[in-house]
Amino acid sequence: EDAGEGDLELEVQISSSEDFGDYVAMEVTARADRDRTVRVQATELEAGQFYFYRFVYRRADGAFVSRTGRTKTAPSPDADTPVRFAFVSCQDFNGRWYNNYLAILEQELDFVVHLGDYIYETTGDPSFQIESEERSMRFVDEAGAIVFNAGSEDEYFAAKSLSNYRQLYQVYRGDAALQAVHERFPMLVIWDDHEFSNDCHGANGTYFGGAVDEEDFDRRKAANQAWFEYMPVAYRAGADFEFDPAASFPGDLDIYRNFRFGQHLELFLTDARSYRSDHPVPEGALPGTVGATEAELMAALGEIPAAANPYVADIDALDGGSYAQAIRDGADTLGIDAALVTGAISARWIDAMISELGAALPAVDTSGLPRGIAFVDCGKSSQYSSFGSRSLVVKPALDAYMAARFEATGGESEQVLGPDQEAWFFDAVESSEATWKVWGNEFPLNQYAVDLSALGGIPAEFAQLFYLTIDQWEGQRNRRSAVIERLAQTPNVVAITGDIHAFGVGTPTNHDASAKIPELTTSSVSSGNFREELFSTIASSDSLSEFSSATTLASAVDDILAFGTNPYLAWTESTQHGFAVVEVAAGELSCTMQILPEEFIKADYADRLGELRGAYTQERFRVLAGSPEVEREIDGTWRRWDPAARQWV
């Protein structure tokens, strides 16, 4: 109120003692064009020490002093000292409470790593969000937001304007438990997708299944600006770095960086959203379109895989164009874009469309036709849908298609970190002198595949081996394998990941299992767990939702993931929430998964801490220096995961 529409002058005080018996003071400006946020990067501090800070606003009638924050500097690179930190991910505010942060406050930690989804850009999306009177979002600038189900009872919005994104941080950071964690520990943060848009890649959203162009650079830069304003980040560009709203994306904000903590830990944080490729099967693709021809499959694989099926090389040349014309004429009935009915098209998809239209044309004669991978082979049964594109994608077909595209494009078809960041990352890891190189990465490297043929009682098209989601590294499988193979050449590289709303531990590997690294994945702070999201996915499918065996999949997802389809995924827990605590020393890296039941994120437990403490269970894992294997503590004994035997030995 004092500043009106202008800036506000503050004083920041930094002290080595909590009582501020002596302190250093600096004048800082809370700028209006930065939403009156303040960024201070202190220098010339002693290594491995606690420091306290507060902000003071002075005016004629007195001084107003903020609560005291505490931080801790990293130990010097030559310090032989253990390091202890927590890592977290995914904290939806809507209808959910941050009780996991109350538990983190009771930990002795050097810092906290946040792996993304600090905010969620939507307000009450009924497909995965819940609302309550105390925990809900309403944009002030609804006119500047994206609206869904306009005018209905299910109306909700997604952030688009700078005002929208700023308001999200204001509301989320208003949570008392989250504020207390920021005040007690340094927090090292990266973003995932929801800081911009669900399952995003670059400046692209994925709300409308490819029916409209969702590339929006202004929206992406608004999201980035709000993140810059509200997130405590020391950028590689230096302490004087300022976000430029006029700068082009993705060069406007580089968030990848590394931190050294004594002799035994170097932490690398990367950005896997800004530079990544589209999901391999475009959501707006015509299901019948051939993505990998016979020649491309032969060039990449040296053979035609069993997942390949016959296709016509040019649908307009088939029977004088009669099939192409019939499908184009019926495009509205079929729910497809007639202009895409061209070129190489799957024979079985042509037959299915002709049958649906009731056209008087015989089935395509497949004798002598080449075989390739069409998008329908990957599970894409309709245009403008995430099924067969981002979720429930047929694994054998997708693997063959991606291998062919990767070979044909010289690797350009699959990017996650982008060439510049990837080069920086490899160089930084390989030149590190720390005992442990820990990679903070948004989403899992491990494979999450399910064999639905074992369930029975479901439609034939679903009785296959599926990826549950390919918004993870599995959606860029060949790039993932190349990255793992390179990292495995450096001792003691461990990945920590989030995003999937489930705990997981494993040793993701390259294609031939000759190289692997340990991976530790935490579940969500509060966002709907993996099993809940799987139920939601099934409910949104007209084909799957009718079958009880599909809900069996969701109910028993951990057991199904443990089948032979994911031999390097050693342990999962997909029904609960929590965080992970890592301890790093010369001889080992240990991780304790702190697991909190679902019901404990549905209400505030700030006044029931004893009850909250008693609700947690723990699972302990470790990696020994010099080994890429993961071990689990079972009844007081450490046992190694054996992928071949599919058990702890």
PDB file of N, CA and C in Angstrom, residues 332-406:
ATOM      1  N   ASP A 332     -15.642 -36.407 -41.486  1.00  0.00           N
ATOM      2  CA  ASP A 332     -16.383 -35.855 -40.351  1.00  0.00           C
ATOM      3  C   ASP A 332     -16.981 -36.970 -39.499  1.00  0.00           C
ATOM      4  N   THR A 333     -17.508 -37.997 -40.153  1.00  0.00           N
ATOM      5  CA  THR A 333     -18.067 -39.136 -39.425  1.00  0.00           C
ATOM      6  C   THR A 333     -16.988 -39.847 -38.623  1.00  0.00           C
ATOM      7  N   LEU A 334     -15.805 -39.963 -39.201  1.00  0.00           N
ATOM      8  CA  LEU A 334     -14.693 -40.673 -38.564  1.00  0.00           C
ATOM      9  C   LEU A 334     -13.950 -39.821 -37.541  1.00  0.00           C
ATOM     10  N   GLY A 335     -14.192 -38.515 -37.519  1.00  0.00           N
ATOM     11  CA  GLY A 335     -13.508 -37.623 -36.588  1.00  0.00           C
ATOM     12  C   GLY A 335     -12.052 -37.421 -36.918  1.00  0.00           C
ATOM     13  N   ILE A 336     -11.742 -37.321 -38.220  1.00  0.00           N
ATOM     14  CA  ILE A 336     -10.358 -37.158 -38.656  1.00  0.00           C
ATOM     15  C   ILE A 336     -10.241 -35.964 -39.582  1.00  0.00           C
ATOM     16  N   ASP A 337      -9.002 -35.560 -39.837  1.00  0.00           N
ATOM     17  CA  ASP A 337      -8.696 -34.489 -40.771  1.00  0.00           C
ATOM     18  C   ASP A 337      -8.486 -35.112 -42.146  1.00  0.00           C
ATOM     19  N   ALA A 338      -9.367 -34.799 -43.079  1.00  0.00           N
ATOM     20  CA  ALA A 338      -9.310 -35.407 -44.411  1.00  0.00           C
ATOM     21  C   ALA A 338      -7.991 -35.118 -45.112  1.00  0.00           C
ATOM     22  N   ALA A 339      -7.385 -33.962 -44.824  1.00  0.00           N
ATOM     23  CA  ALA A 339      -6.147 -33.579 -45.506  1.00  0.00           C
ATOM     24  C   ALA A 339      -4.987 -34.504 -45.151  1.00  0.00           C
ATOM     25  N   LEU A 340      -5.091 -35.220 -44.037  1.00  0.00           N
ATOM     26  CA  LEU A 340      -4.011 -36.115 -43.614  1.00  0.00           C
ATOM     27  C   LEU A 340      -4.121 -37.507 -44.233  1.00  0.00           C
ATOM     28  N   VAL A 341      -5.209 -37.764 -44.943  1.00  0.00           N
ATOM     29  CA  VAL A 341      -5.381 -39.073 -45.587  1.00  0.00           C
ATOM     30  C   VAL A 341      -4.589 -39.048 -46.889  1.00  0.00           C
ATOM     31  N   THR A 342      -3.295 -39.251 -46.763  1.00  0.00           N
ATOM     32  CA  THR A 342      -2.402 -39.164 -47.916  1.00  0.00           C
ATOM     33  C   THR A 342      -1.124 -39.937 -47.615  1.00  0.00           C
ATOM     34  N   GLY A 343      -0.421 -40.328 -48.650  1.00  0.00           N
ATOM     35  CA  GLY A 343       0.862 -40.995 -48.488  1.00  0.00           C
ATOM     36  C   GLY A 343       0.725 -42.416 -47.991  1.00  0.00           C
ATOM     37  N   ALA A 344       1.720 -42.865 -47.220  1.00  0.00           N
ATOM     38  CA  ALA A 344       1.758 -44.238 -46.719  1.00  0.00           C
ATOM     39  C   ALA A 344       0.777 -44.406 -45.567  1.00  0.00           C
ATOM     40  N   ILE A 345      -0.160 -45.362 -45.715  1.00  0.00           N
ATOM     41  CA  ILE A 345      -1.233 -45.557 -44.741  1.00  0.00           C
ATOM     42  C   ILE A 345      -1.369 -47.040 -44.418  1.00  0.00           C
ATOM     43  N   SER A 346      -1.614 -47.334 -43.146  1.00  0.00           N
ATOM     44  CA  SER A 346      -1.790 -48.702 -42.674  1.00  0.00           C
ATOM     45  C   SER A 346      -2.962 -49.380 -43.372  1.00  0.00           C
ATOM     46  N   ALA A 347      -2.740 -50.630 -43.843  1.00  0.00           N
ATOM     47  CA  ALA A 347      -3.803 -51.379 -44.512  1.00  0.00           C
ATOM     48  C   ALA A 347      -4.928 -51.714 -43.539  1.00  0.00           C
ATOM     49  N   ARG A 348      -4.582 -52.110 -42.320  1.00  0.00           N
ATOM     50  CA  ARG A 348      -5.638 -52.487 -41.382  1.00  0.00           C
ATOM     51  C   ARG A 348      -6.445 -51.284 -40.931  1.00  0.00           C
ATOM     52  N   TRP A 349      -5.802 -50.119 -40.899  1.00  0.00           N
ATOM     53  CA  TRP A 349      -6.564 -48.917 -40.560  1.00  0.00           C
ATOM     54  C   TRP A 349      -7.513 -48.559 -41.694  1.00  0.00           C
ATOM     55  N   ILE A 350      -7.067 -48.687 -42.924  1.00  0.00           N
ATOM     56  CA  ILE A 350      -7.947 -48.439 -44.069  1.00  0.00           C
ATOM     57  C   ILE A 350      -9.169 -49.349 -43.994  1.00  0.00           C
ATOM     58  N   ASP A 351      -8.942 -50.635 -43.744  1.00  0.00           N
ATOM     59  CA  ASP A 351     -10.054 -51.578 -43.645  1.00  0.00           C
ATOM     60  C   ASP A 351     -11.019 -51.180 -42.532  1.00  0.00           C
ATOM     61  N   ALA A 352     -10.472 -50.774 -41.387  1.00  0.00           N
ATOM     62  CA  ALA A 352     -11.329 -50.398 -40.262  1.00  0.00           C
ATOM     63  C   ALA A 352     -12.185 -49.181 -40.594  1.00  0.00           C
ATOM     64  N   MET A 353     -11.602 -48.206 -41.287  1.00  0.00           N
ATOM     65  CA  MET A 353     -12.356 -47.003 -41.639  1.00  0.00           C
ATOM     66  C   MET A 353     -13.428 -47.303 -42.682  1.00  0.00           C
ATOM     67  N   ILE A 354     -13.088 -48.121 -43.660  1.00  0.00           N
ATOM     68  CA  ILE A 354     -14.061 -48.490 -44.684  1.00  0.00           C
ATOM     69  C   ILE A 354     -15.225 -49.249 -44.057  1.00  0.00           C
ATOM     70  N   SER A 355     -14.911 -50.136 -43.127  1.00  0.00           N
ATOM     71  CA  SER A 355     -15.952 -50.884 -42.430  1.00  0.00           C
ATOM     72  C   SER A 355     -16.840 -49.954 -41.616  1.00  0.00           C
ATOM     73  N   GLU A 356     -16.241 -49.001 -40.897  1.00  0.00           N
ATOM     74  CA  GLU A 356     -17.026 -48.076 -40.084  1.00  0.00           C
ATOM     75  C   GLU A 356     -17.955 -47.225 -40.935  1.00  0.00           C
ATOM     76  N   LEU A 357     -17.502 -46.880 -42.128  1.00  0.00           N
ATOM     77  CA  LEU A 357     -18.313 -46.066 -43.035  1.00  0.00           C
ATOM     78  C   LEU A 357     -19.344 -46.893 -43.797  1.00  0.00           C
ATOM     79  N   GLY A 358     -19.163 -48.221 -43.799  1.00  0.00           N
ATOM     80  CA  GLY A 358     -20.064 -49.073 -44.559  1.00  0.00           C
ATOM     81  C   GLY A 358     -19.889 -48.934 -46.059  1.00  0.00           C
ATOM     82  N   ALA A 359     -18.704 -48.544 -46.481  1.00  0.00           N
ATOM     83  CA  ALA A 359     -18.437 -48.352 -47.908  1.00  0.00           C
ATOM     84  C   ALA A 359     -18.340 -49.701 -48.624  1.00  0.00           C
ATOM     85  N   ALA A 360     -18.779 -49.731 -49.865  1.00  0.00           N
ATOM     86  CA  ALA A 360     -18.797 -50.982 -50.647  1.00  0.00           C
ATOM     87  C   ALA A 360     -17.448 -51.216 -51.305  1.00  0.00           C
ATOM     88  N   LEU A 361     -16.437 -51.420 -50.475  1.00  0.00           N
ATOM     89  CA  LEU A 361     -15.088 -51.683 -50.971  1.00  0.00           C
ATOM     90  C   LEU A 361     -14.539 -52.903 -50.243  1.00  0.00           C
ATOM     91  N   PRO A 362     -13.825 -53.778 -50.937  1.00  0.00           N
ATOM     92  CA  PRO A 362     -13.296 -54.985 -50.296  1.00  0.00           C
ATOM     93  C   PRO A 362     -12.111 -54.655 -49.384  1.00  0.00           C
ATOM     94  N   ALA A 363     -11.762 -55.600 -48.508  1.00  0.00           N
ATOM     95  CA  ALA A 363     -10.577 -55.443 -47.670  1.00  0.00           C
ATOM     96  C   ALA A 363      -9.346 -55.315 -48.554  1.00  0.00           C
ATOM     97  N   VAL A 364      -8.392 -54.558 -48.085  1.00  0.00           N
ATOM     98  CA  VAL A 364      -7.165 -54.340 -48.846  1.00  0.00           C
ATOM     99  C   VAL A 364      -6.413 -55.664 -48.984  1.00  0.00           C
ATOM    100  N   ASP A 365      -5.977 -55.958 -50.186  1.00  0.00           N
ATOM    101  CA  ASP A 365      -5.148 -57.143 -50.435  1.00  0.00           C
ATOM    102  C   ASP A 365      -3.732 -56.842 -49.937  1.00  0.00           C
ATOM    103  N   THR A 366      -3.316 -57.518 -48.874  1.00  0.00           N
ATOM    104  CA  THR A 366      -2.023 -57.208 -48.251  1.00  0.00           C
ATOM    105  C   THR A 366      -0.871 -58.029 -48.817  1.00  0.00           C
ATOM    106  N   SER A 367      -1.176 -58.941 -49.736  1.00  0.00           N
ATOM    107  CA  SER A 367      -0.089 -59.754 -50.289  1.00  0.00           C
ATOM    108  C   SER A 367       0.891 -58.862 -51.044  1.00  0.00           C
ATOM    109  N   GLY A 368       2.150 -58.987 -50.706  1.00  0.00           N
ATOM    110  CA  GLY A 368       3.187 -58.216 -51.374  1.00  0.00           C
ATOM    111  C   GLY A 368       3.365 -56.798 -50.860  1.00  0.00           C
ATOM    112  N   LEU A 369       2.546 -56.377 -49.907  1.00  0.00           N
ATOM    113  CA  LEU A 369       2.691 -55.018 -49.378  1.00  0.00           C
ATOM    114  C   LEU A 369       3.885 -54.944 -48.422  1.00  0.00           C
ATOM    115  N   PRO A 370       4.545 -53.790 -48.361  1.00  0.00           N
ATOM    116  CA  PRO A 370       5.620 -53.612 -47.374  1.00  0.00           C
ATOM    117  C   PRO A 370       5.035 -53.570 -45.971  1.00  0.00           C
ATOM    118  N   ARG A 371       5.886 -53.772 -44.970  1.00  0.00           N
ATOM    119  CA  ARG A 371       5.447 -53.725 -43.580  1.00  0.00           C
ATOM    120  C   ARG A 371       6.201 -52.629 -42.832  1.00  0.00           C
ATOM    121  N   GLY A 372       5.465 -51.870 -42.081  1.00  0.00           N
ATOM    122  CA  GLY A 372       6.054 -50.781 -41.311  1.00  0.00           C
ATOM    123  C   GLY A 372       5.292 -50.579 -40.013  1.00  0.00           C
ATOM    124  N   ILE A 373       5.612 -49.502 -39.332  1.00  0.00           N
ATOM    125  CA  ILE A 373       4.927 -49.157 -38.082  1.00  0.00           C
ATOM    126  C   ILE A 373       4.080 -47.918 -38.321  1.00  0.00           C
ATOM    127  N   ALA A 374       2.771 -48.091 -38.238  1.00  0.00           N
ATOM    128  CA  ALA A 374       1.848 -46.957 -38.288  1.00  0.00           C
ATOM    129  C   ALA A 374       1.480 -46.581 -36.855  1.00  0.00           C
ATOM    130  N   PHE A 375       0.935 -45.380 -36.698  1.00  0.00           N
ATOM    131  CA  PHE A 375       0.596 -44.936 -35.353  1.00  0.00           C
ATOM    132  C   PHE A 375      -0.501 -45.793 -34.733  1.00  0.00           C
ATOM    133  N   VAL A 376      -1.365 -46.378 -35.539  1.00  0.00           N
ATOM    134  CA  VAL A 376      -2.378 -47.277 -35.007  1.00  0.00           C
ATOM    135  C   VAL A 376      -1.726 -48.505 -34.371  1.00  0.00           C
ATOM    136  N   ASP A 377      -0.560 -48.918 -34.880  1.00  0.00           N
ATOM    137  CA  ASP A 377       0.165 -50.039 -34.297  1.00  0.00           C
ATOM    138  C   ASP A 377       0.684 -49.696 -32.898  1.00  0.00           C
ATOM    139  N   CYS A 378       0.870 -48.401 -32.631  1.00  0.00           N
ATOM    140  CA  CYS A 378       1.336 -47.948 -31.315  1.00  0.00           C
ATOM    141  C   CYS A 378       0.188 -47.781 -30.327  1.00  0.00           C
ATOM    142  N   GLY A 379      -1.034 -48.083 -30.776  1.00  0.00           N
ATOM    143  CA  GLY A 379      -2.188 -47.986 -29.893  1.00  0.00           C
ATOM    144  C   GLY A 379      -3.034 -46.757 -30.116  1.00  0.00           C
ATOM    145  N   LYS A 380      -2.711 -45.964 -31.132  1.00  0.00           N
ATOM    146  CA  LYS A 380      -3.478 -44.749 -31.390  1.00  0.00           C
ATOM    147  C   LYS A 380      -4.705 -45.095 -32.229  1.00  0.00           C
ATOM    148  N   SER A 381      -5.860 -45.144 -31.607  1.00  0.00           N
ATOM    149  CA  SER A 381      -7.081 -45.553 -32.298  1.00  0.00           C
ATOM    150  C   SER A 381      -7.900 -44.373 -32.798  1.00  0.00           C
ATOM    151  N   SER A 382      -7.635 -43.185 -32.298  1.00  0.00           N
ATOM    152  CA  SER A 382      -8.377 -42.011 -32.754  1.00  0.00           C
ATOM    153  C   SER A 382      -7.452 -40.811 -32.824  1.00  0.00           C
ATOM    154  N   GLN A 383      -7.811 -39.890 -33.708  1.00  0.00           N
ATOM    155  CA  GLN A 383      -7.033 -38.663 -33.815  1.00  0.00           C
ATOM    156  C   GLN A 383      -7.382 -37.746 -32.638  1.00  0.00           C
ATOM    157  N   TYR A 384      -6.479 -36.843 -32.291  1.00  0.00           N
ATOM    158  CA  TYR A 384      -6.691 -35.871 -31.222  1.00  0.00           C
ATOM    159  C   TYR A 384      -6.903 -36.568 -29.879  1.00  0.00           C
ATOM    160  N   SER A 385      -6.035 -37.491 -29.546  1.00  0.00           N
ATOM    161  CA  SER A 385      -6.152 -38.235 -28.294  1.00  0.00           C
ATOM    162  C   SER A 385      -4.773 -38.527 -27.737  1.00  0.00           C
ATOM    163  N   SER A 386      -4.692 -38.592 -26.407  1.00  0.00           N
ATOM    164  CA  SER A 386      -3.421 -38.937 -25.774  1.00  0.00           C
ATOM    165  C   SER A 386      -3.184 -40.444 -25.747  1.00  0.00           C
ATOM    166  N   PHE A 387      -4.255 -41.239 -25.950  1.00  0.00           N
ATOM    167  CA  PHE A 387      -4.087 -42.695 -25.941  1.00  0.00           C
ATOM    168  C   PHE A 387      -3.284 -43.121 -27.166  1.00  0.00           C
ATOM    169  N   GLY A 388      -2.260 -43.929 -26.924  1.00  0.00           N
ATOM    170  CA  GLY A 388      -1.373 -44.329 -28.001  1.00  0.00           C
ATOM    171  C   GLY A 388      -0.385 -43.257 -28.384  1.00  0.00           C
ATOM    172  N   SER A 389      -0.439 -42.135 -27.656  1.00  0.00           N
ATOM    173  CA  SER A 389       0.496 -41.042 -27.907  1.00  0.00           C
ATOM    174  C   SER A 389       1.307 -40.734 -26.656  1.00  0.00           C
ATOM    175  N   ARG A 390       0.632 -40.343 -25.580  1.00  0.00           N
ATOM    176  CA  ARG A 390       1.319 -40.109 -24.307  1.00  0.00           C
ATOM    177  C   ARG A 390       1.050 -41.195 -23.280  1.00  0.00           C
ATOM    178  N   SER A 391      -0.092 -41.856 -23.370  1.00  0.00           N
ATOM    179  CA  SER A 391      -0.441 -42.876 -22.390  1.00  0.00           C
ATOM    180  C   SER A 391      -0.886 -44.155 -23.081  1.00  0.00           C
ATOM    181  N   LEU A 392      -0.645 -45.292 -22.407  1.00  0.00           N
ATOM    182  CA  LEU A 392      -0.984 -46.613 -22.920  1.00  0.00           C
ATOM    183  C   LEU A 392      -0.545 -46.769 -24.382  1.00  0.00           C
ATOM    184  N   VAL A 393       0.759 -46.742 -24.565  1.00  0.00           N
ATOM    185  CA  VAL A 393       1.367 -46.863 -25.889  1.00  0.00           C
ATOM    186  C   VAL A 393       1.954 -48.267 -26.021  1.00  0.00           C
ATOM    187  N   VAL A 394       1.684 -48.922 -27.146  1.00  0.00           N
ATOM    188  CA  VAL A 394       2.149 -50.297 -27.349  1.00  0.00           C
ATOM    189  C   VAL A 394       3.671 -50.304 -27.457  1.00  0.00           C
ATOM    190  N   LYS A 395       4.305 -50.988 -26.522  1.00  0.00           N
ATOM    191  CA  LYS A 395       5.755 -50.925 -26.395  1.00  0.00           C
ATOM    192  C   LYS A 395       6.526 -51.481 -27.604  1.00  0.00           C
ATOM    193  N   PRO A 396       6.252 -52.699 -28.083  1.00  0.00           N
ATOM    194  CA  PRO A 396       7.071 -53.211 -29.190  1.00  0.00           C
ATOM    195  C   PRO A 396       7.008 -52.332 -30.442  1.00  0.00           C
ATOM    196  N   ALA A 397       5.810 -51.854 -30.766  1.00  0.00           N
ATOM    197  CA  ALA A 397       5.663 -51.005 -31.948  1.00  0.00           C
ATOM    198  C   ALA A 397       6.368 -49.668 -31.746  1.00  0.00           C
ATOM    199  N   LEU A 398       6.180 -49.065 -30.568  1.00  0.00           N
ATOM    200  CA  LEU A 398       6.806 -47.767 -30.317  1.00  0.00           C
ATOM    201  C   LEU A 398       8.320 -47.881 -30.330  1.00  0.00           C
ATOM    202  N   ASP A 399       8.863 -48.921 -29.721  1.00  0.00           N
ATOM    203  CA  ASP A 399      10.312 -49.087 -29.683  1.00  0.00           C
ATOM    204  C   ASP A 399      10.886 -49.170 -31.099  1.00  0.00           C
ATOM    205  N   ALA A 400      10.231 -49.942 -31.958  1.00  0.00           N
ATOM    206  CA  ALA A 400      10.714 -50.089 -33.335  1.00  0.00           C
ATOM    207  C   ALA A 400      10.593 -48.767 -34.091  1.00  0.00           C
ATOM    208  N   TYR A 401       9.476 -48.090 -33.935  1.00  0.00           N
ATOM    209  CA  TYR A 401       9.267 -46.800 -34.600  1.00  0.00           C
ATOM    210  C   TYR A 401      10.307 -45.778 -34.161  1.00  0.00           C
ATOM    211  N   MET A 402      10.542 -45.681 -32.845  1.00  0.00           N
ATOM    212  CA  MET A 402      11.503 -44.695 -32.352  1.00  0.00           C
ATOM    213  C   MET A 402      12.923 -45.023 -32.809  1.00  0.00           C
ATOM    214  N   ALA A 403      13.267 -46.305 -32.844  1.00  0.00           N
ATOM    215  CA  ALA A 403      14.605 -46.693 -33.303  1.00  0.00           C
ATOM    216  C   ALA A 403      14.818 -46.278 -34.751  1.00  0.00           C
ATOM    217  N   ALA A 404      13.785 -46.477 -35.592  1.00  0.00           N
ATOM    218  CA  ALA A 404      13.894 -46.105 -37.006  1.00  0.00           C
ATOM    219  C   ALA A 404      14.018 -44.597 -37.173  1.00  0.00           C
ATOM    220  N   ARG A 405      13.233 -43.835 -36.425  1.00  0.00           N
ATOM    221  CA  ARG A 405      13.291 -42.371 -36.527  1.00  0.00           C
ATOM    222  C   ARG A 405      14.624 -41.846 -35.998  1.00  0.00           C
ATOM    223  N   PHE A 406      15.100 -42.432 -34.914  1.00  0.00           N
ATOM    224  CA  PHE A 406      16.377 -41.998 -34.333  1.00  0.00           C
ATOM    225  C   PHE A 406      17.513 -42.201 -35.331  1.00  0.00           C
TER     226      PHE A 406
END
